[in-house]
Amino acid sequence: DMPYMMGIGTDAEKEKQRIINNLREMLVDANCEIIDMNDLTEENLVEILKKSEISPINEYRNILDAQGTRLNVSKKAYELLAHSAYKLNKGAKGLSIMTDYVIRDEIIEAQYNGTEVVNINQNKVLKKLNSNKKIY
């Protein structure tokens, strides 16, 4: 008999890749129309993150709700994400870029593991922002 093996190409890895691909299809290029608008402030970006139907956080929340997982985002996490997006100078598209960069791995793990609650707080955002990984 062959011993049980884990590694690239196993069912677990294939399932993780399937989740990643599904998230990409749902979130990539959600806001790709180019429209001239007034400049957005950081406060505008926080409001978009919290309340807009196109908010990447609300998109993630809907994805997780479908599997019974609750997504909690602290006030400070919203502010840090908006500040980081503002510095990118890409308008609301920066929100998608930063949110995806900061919390995508947590969302994938929650989907894969069936986690009940995902908490995104200031420390998690800062840890990811201070890592040396390329944002996009």
PDB file of C-alpha atoms in Angstrom:
ATOM      1  CA  ASP A   1       0.000   0.000   0.000  1.00  0.00           C
ATOM      2  CA  MET A   2       1.082   3.566  -0.730  1.00  0.00           C
ATOM      3  CA  PRO A   3       1.359   5.838   2.334  1.00  0.00           C
ATOM      4  CA  TYR A   4      -1.047   8.778   2.593  1.00  0.00           C
ATOM      5  CA  MET A   5       0.634  11.833   1.060  1.00  0.00           C
ATOM      6  CA  MET A   6       0.055  15.570   1.317  1.00  0.00           C
ATOM      7  CA  GLY A   7       1.491  18.025  -1.101  1.00  0.00           C
ATOM      8  CA  ILE A   8       0.915  20.016  -4.231  1.00  0.00           C
ATOM      9  CA  GLY A   9      -1.752  18.444  -6.383  1.00  0.00           C
ATOM     10  CA  THR A  10      -3.552  16.689  -3.539  1.00  0.00           C
ATOM     11  CA  ASP A  11      -7.276  17.144  -3.075  1.00  0.00           C
ATOM     12  CA  ALA A  12      -6.653  19.683  -0.291  1.00  0.00           C
ATOM     13  CA  GLU A  13      -4.511  21.842  -2.570  1.00  0.00           C
ATOM     14  CA  LYS A  14      -6.982  21.499  -5.428  1.00  0.00           C
ATOM     15  CA  GLU A  15      -9.820  22.598  -3.133  1.00  0.00           C
ATOM     16  CA  LYS A  16      -7.830  25.624  -1.960  1.00  0.00           C
ATOM     17  CA  GLN A  17      -7.086  26.562  -5.573  1.00  0.00           C
ATOM     18  CA  ARG A  18     -10.781  26.196  -6.455  1.00  0.00           C
ATOM     19  CA  ILE A  19     -11.695  28.614  -3.650  1.00  0.00           C
ATOM     20  CA  ILE A  20      -9.048  31.096  -4.819  1.00  0.00           C
ATOM     21  CA  ASN A  21     -10.292  30.906  -8.409  1.00  0.00           C
ATOM     22  CA  ASN A  22     -13.913  31.452  -7.307  1.00  0.00           C
ATOM     23  CA  LEU A  23     -12.912  34.516  -5.277  1.00  0.00           C
ATOM     24  CA  ARG A  24     -10.970  35.941  -8.215  1.00  0.00           C
ATOM     25  CA  GLU A  25     -13.955  35.544 -10.521  1.00  0.00           C
ATOM     26  CA  MET A  26     -16.191  37.340  -8.022  1.00  0.00           C
ATOM     27  CA  LEU A  27     -13.864  40.177  -7.090  1.00  0.00           C
ATOM     28  CA  VAL A  28     -11.374  40.887  -9.872  1.00  0.00           C
ATOM     29  CA  ASP A  29     -12.280  43.841 -12.061  1.00  0.00           C
ATOM     30  CA  ALA A  30     -15.489  44.542 -10.154  1.00  0.00           C
ATOM     31  CA  ASN A  31     -14.891  48.282 -10.663  1.00  0.00           C
ATOM     32  CA  CYS A  32     -12.856  48.487 -13.829  1.00  0.00           C
ATOM     33  CA  GLU A  33     -14.795  51.215 -15.686  1.00  0.00           C
ATOM     34  CA  ILE A  34     -12.797  54.431 -15.942  1.00  0.00           C
ATOM     35  CA  ILE A  35     -14.910  57.429 -15.028  1.00  0.00           C
ATOM     36  CA  ASP A  36     -13.724  60.958 -14.235  1.00  0.00           C
ATOM     37  CA  MET A  37     -14.852  61.903 -10.728  1.00  0.00           C
ATOM     38  CA  ASN A  38     -14.018  64.308  -7.974  1.00  0.00           C
ATOM     39  CA  ASP A  39     -11.169  63.227  -5.724  1.00  0.00           C
ATOM     40  CA  LEU A  40     -12.213  61.015  -2.837  1.00  0.00           C
ATOM     41  CA  THR A  41     -11.142  61.763   0.722  1.00  0.00           C
ATOM     42  CA  GLU A  42     -10.066  59.105   3.210  1.00  0.00           C
ATOM     43  CA  GLU A  43     -13.401  59.638   4.968  1.00  0.00           C
ATOM     44  CA  ASN A  44     -15.211  58.931   1.670  1.00  0.00           C
ATOM     45  CA  LEU A  45     -13.230  55.721   1.294  1.00  0.00           C
ATOM     46  CA  VAL A  46     -14.143  54.589   4.831  1.00  0.00           C
ATOM     47  CA  GLU A  47     -17.827  55.184   4.045  1.00  0.00           C
ATOM     48  CA  ILE A  48     -17.555  53.257   0.783  1.00  0.00           C
ATOM     49  CA  LEU A  49     -15.910  50.347   2.614  1.00  0.00           C
ATOM     50  CA  LYS A  50     -18.602  50.292   5.284  1.00  0.00           C
ATOM     51  CA  LYS A  51     -21.775  50.986   3.323  1.00  0.00           C
ATOM     52  CA  SER A  52     -21.409  50.590  -0.428  1.00  0.00           C
ATOM     53  CA  GLU A  53     -22.794  47.630  -2.328  1.00  0.00           C
ATOM     54  CA  ILE A  54     -19.484  47.539  -4.232  1.00  0.00           C
ATOM     55  CA  SER A  55     -17.408  47.525  -1.050  1.00  0.00           C
ATOM     56  CA  PRO A  56     -14.866  44.705  -1.225  1.00  0.00           C
ATOM     57  CA  ILE A  57     -15.433  44.050   2.476  1.00  0.00           C
ATOM     58  CA  ASN A  58     -19.169  43.693   1.901  1.00  0.00           C
ATOM     59  CA  GLU A  59     -18.445  41.375  -1.036  1.00  0.00           C
ATOM     60  CA  TYR A  60     -16.274  39.205   1.213  1.00  0.00           C
ATOM     61  CA  ARG A  61     -18.950  39.385   3.916  1.00  0.00           C
ATOM     62  CA  ASN A  62     -21.573  38.082   1.450  1.00  0.00           C
ATOM     63  CA  ILE A  63     -19.302  35.245   0.348  1.00  0.00           C
ATOM     64  CA  LEU A  64     -18.696  34.208   3.956  1.00  0.00           C
ATOM     65  CA  ASP A  65     -22.347  34.655   4.994  1.00  0.00           C
ATOM     66  CA  ALA A  66     -23.284  32.078   2.366  1.00  0.00           C
ATOM     67  CA  GLN A  67     -21.284  29.465   4.286  1.00  0.00           C
ATOM     68  CA  GLY A  68     -22.357  30.640   7.751  1.00  0.00           C
ATOM     69  CA  THR A  69     -19.179  32.548   8.614  1.00  0.00           C
ATOM     70  CA  ARG A  70     -19.384  36.015  10.185  1.00  0.00           C
ATOM     71  CA  LEU A  71     -16.878  38.721   9.175  1.00  0.00           C
ATOM     72  CA  ASN A  72     -16.104  41.374  11.793  1.00  0.00           C
ATOM     73  CA  VAL A  73     -14.014  44.407  10.833  1.00  0.00           C
ATOM     74  CA  SER A  74     -12.940  46.909  13.483  1.00  0.00           C
ATOM     75  CA  LYS A  75     -13.309  50.663  13.028  1.00  0.00           C
ATOM     76  CA  LYS A  76      -9.530  51.059  13.043  1.00  0.00           C
ATOM     77  CA  ALA A  77      -9.135  48.338  10.395  1.00  0.00           C
ATOM     78  CA  TYR A  78     -11.572  50.223   8.126  1.00  0.00           C
ATOM     79  CA  GLU A  79      -9.575  53.421   8.658  1.00  0.00           C
ATOM     80  CA  LEU A  80      -6.217  51.743   7.937  1.00  0.00           C
ATOM     81  CA  LEU A  81      -7.546  50.110   4.772  1.00  0.00           C
ATOM     82  CA  ALA A  82      -8.978  53.439   3.580  1.00  0.00           C
ATOM     83  CA  HIS A  83      -5.734  55.269   4.409  1.00  0.00           C
ATOM     84  CA  SER A  84      -3.663  52.699   2.513  1.00  0.00           C
ATOM     85  CA  ALA A  85      -6.043  52.836  -0.455  1.00  0.00           C
ATOM     86  CA  TYR A  86      -5.926  56.634  -0.428  1.00  0.00           C
ATOM     87  CA  LYS A  87      -2.113  56.533  -0.639  1.00  0.00           C
ATOM     88  CA  LEU A  88      -2.361  54.358  -3.765  1.00  0.00           C
ATOM     89  CA  ASN A  89      -4.167  57.272  -5.470  1.00  0.00           C
ATOM     90  CA  LYS A  90      -6.457  54.976  -7.466  1.00  0.00           C
ATOM     91  CA  GLY A  91      -9.810  56.158  -6.096  1.00  0.00           C
ATOM     92  CA  ALA A  92     -12.259  53.485  -4.984  1.00  0.00           C
ATOM     93  CA  LYS A  93     -10.337  50.845  -6.988  1.00  0.00           C
ATOM     94  CA  GLY A  94      -7.601  51.222  -4.374  1.00  0.00           C
ATOM     95  CA  LEU A  95     -10.049  49.849  -1.805  1.00  0.00           C
ATOM     96  CA  SER A  96     -10.339  46.598  -3.753  1.00  0.00           C
ATOM     97  CA  ILE A  97      -6.578  46.372  -4.144  1.00  0.00           C
ATOM     98  CA  MET A  98      -5.822  46.969  -0.457  1.00  0.00           C
ATOM     99  CA  THR A  99      -8.684  44.920   0.953  1.00  0.00           C
ATOM    100  CA  ASP A 100      -7.848  41.975  -1.254  1.00  0.00           C
ATOM    101  CA  TYR A 101      -4.175  42.206  -0.318  1.00  0.00           C
ATOM    102  CA  VAL A 102      -4.827  42.483   3.418  1.00  0.00           C
ATOM    103  CA  ILE A 103      -7.616  39.971   4.032  1.00  0.00           C
ATOM    104  CA  ARG A 104      -7.766  37.558   1.074  1.00  0.00           C
ATOM    105  CA  ASP A 105      -5.656  34.891   2.816  1.00  0.00           C
ATOM    106  CA  GLU A 106      -7.853  35.058   5.937  1.00  0.00           C
ATOM    107  CA  ILE A 107     -10.983  34.661   3.795  1.00  0.00           C
ATOM    108  CA  ILE A 108      -9.547  31.691   1.900  1.00  0.00           C
ATOM    109  CA  GLU A 109      -8.523  29.992   5.146  1.00  0.00           C
ATOM    110  CA  ALA A 110     -11.976  30.640   6.643  1.00  0.00           C
ATOM    111  CA  GLN A 111     -13.668  29.119   3.606  1.00  0.00           C
ATOM    112  CA  TYR A 112     -11.333  26.161   3.555  1.00  0.00           C
ATOM    113  CA  ASN A 113     -11.576  25.479   7.304  1.00  0.00           C
ATOM    114  CA  GLY A 114     -15.254  26.429   7.774  1.00  0.00           C
ATOM    115  CA  THR A 115     -14.349  29.022  10.401  1.00  0.00           C
ATOM    116  CA  GLU A 116     -17.346  30.519  12.263  1.00  0.00           C
ATOM    117  CA  VAL A 117     -15.973  34.052  12.728  1.00  0.00           C
ATOM    118  CA  VAL A 118     -13.243  36.043  10.979  1.00  0.00           C
ATOM    119  CA  ASN A 119     -12.030  39.107  12.865  1.00  0.00           C
ATOM    120  CA  ILE A 120     -10.080  41.768  11.002  1.00  0.00           C
ATOM    121  CA  ASN A 121      -8.555  44.272  13.397  1.00  0.00           C
ATOM    122  CA  GLN A 122      -5.857  46.944  13.455  1.00  0.00           C
ATOM    123  CA  ASN A 123      -3.079  44.484  14.320  1.00  0.00           C
ATOM    124  CA  LYS A 124      -3.908  42.099  11.469  1.00  0.00           C
ATOM    125  CA  VAL A 125      -4.041  44.959   8.963  1.00  0.00           C
ATOM    126  CA  LEU A 126      -0.773  46.482  10.200  1.00  0.00           C
ATOM    127  CA  LYS A 127       0.975  43.099  10.194  1.00  0.00           C
ATOM    128  CA  LYS A 128       0.016  42.512   6.567  1.00  0.00           C
ATOM    129  CA  LEU A 129       0.813  46.085   5.478  1.00  0.00           C
ATOM    130  CA  ASN A 130       4.221  45.919   7.154  1.00  0.00           C
ATOM    131  CA  SER A 131       5.146  42.633   5.510  1.00  0.00           C
ATOM    132  CA  ASN A 132       7.535  42.895   2.593  1.00  0.00           C
ATOM    133  CA  LYS A 133       5.175  41.264   0.107  1.00  0.00           C
ATOM    134  CA  LYS A 134       4.317  43.114  -3.090  1.00  0.00           C
ATOM    135  CA  ILE A 135       0.770  44.494  -3.012  1.00  0.00           C
ATOM    136  CA  TYR A 136      -0.032  43.952  -6.701  1.00  0.00           C
TER     137      TYR A 136
END
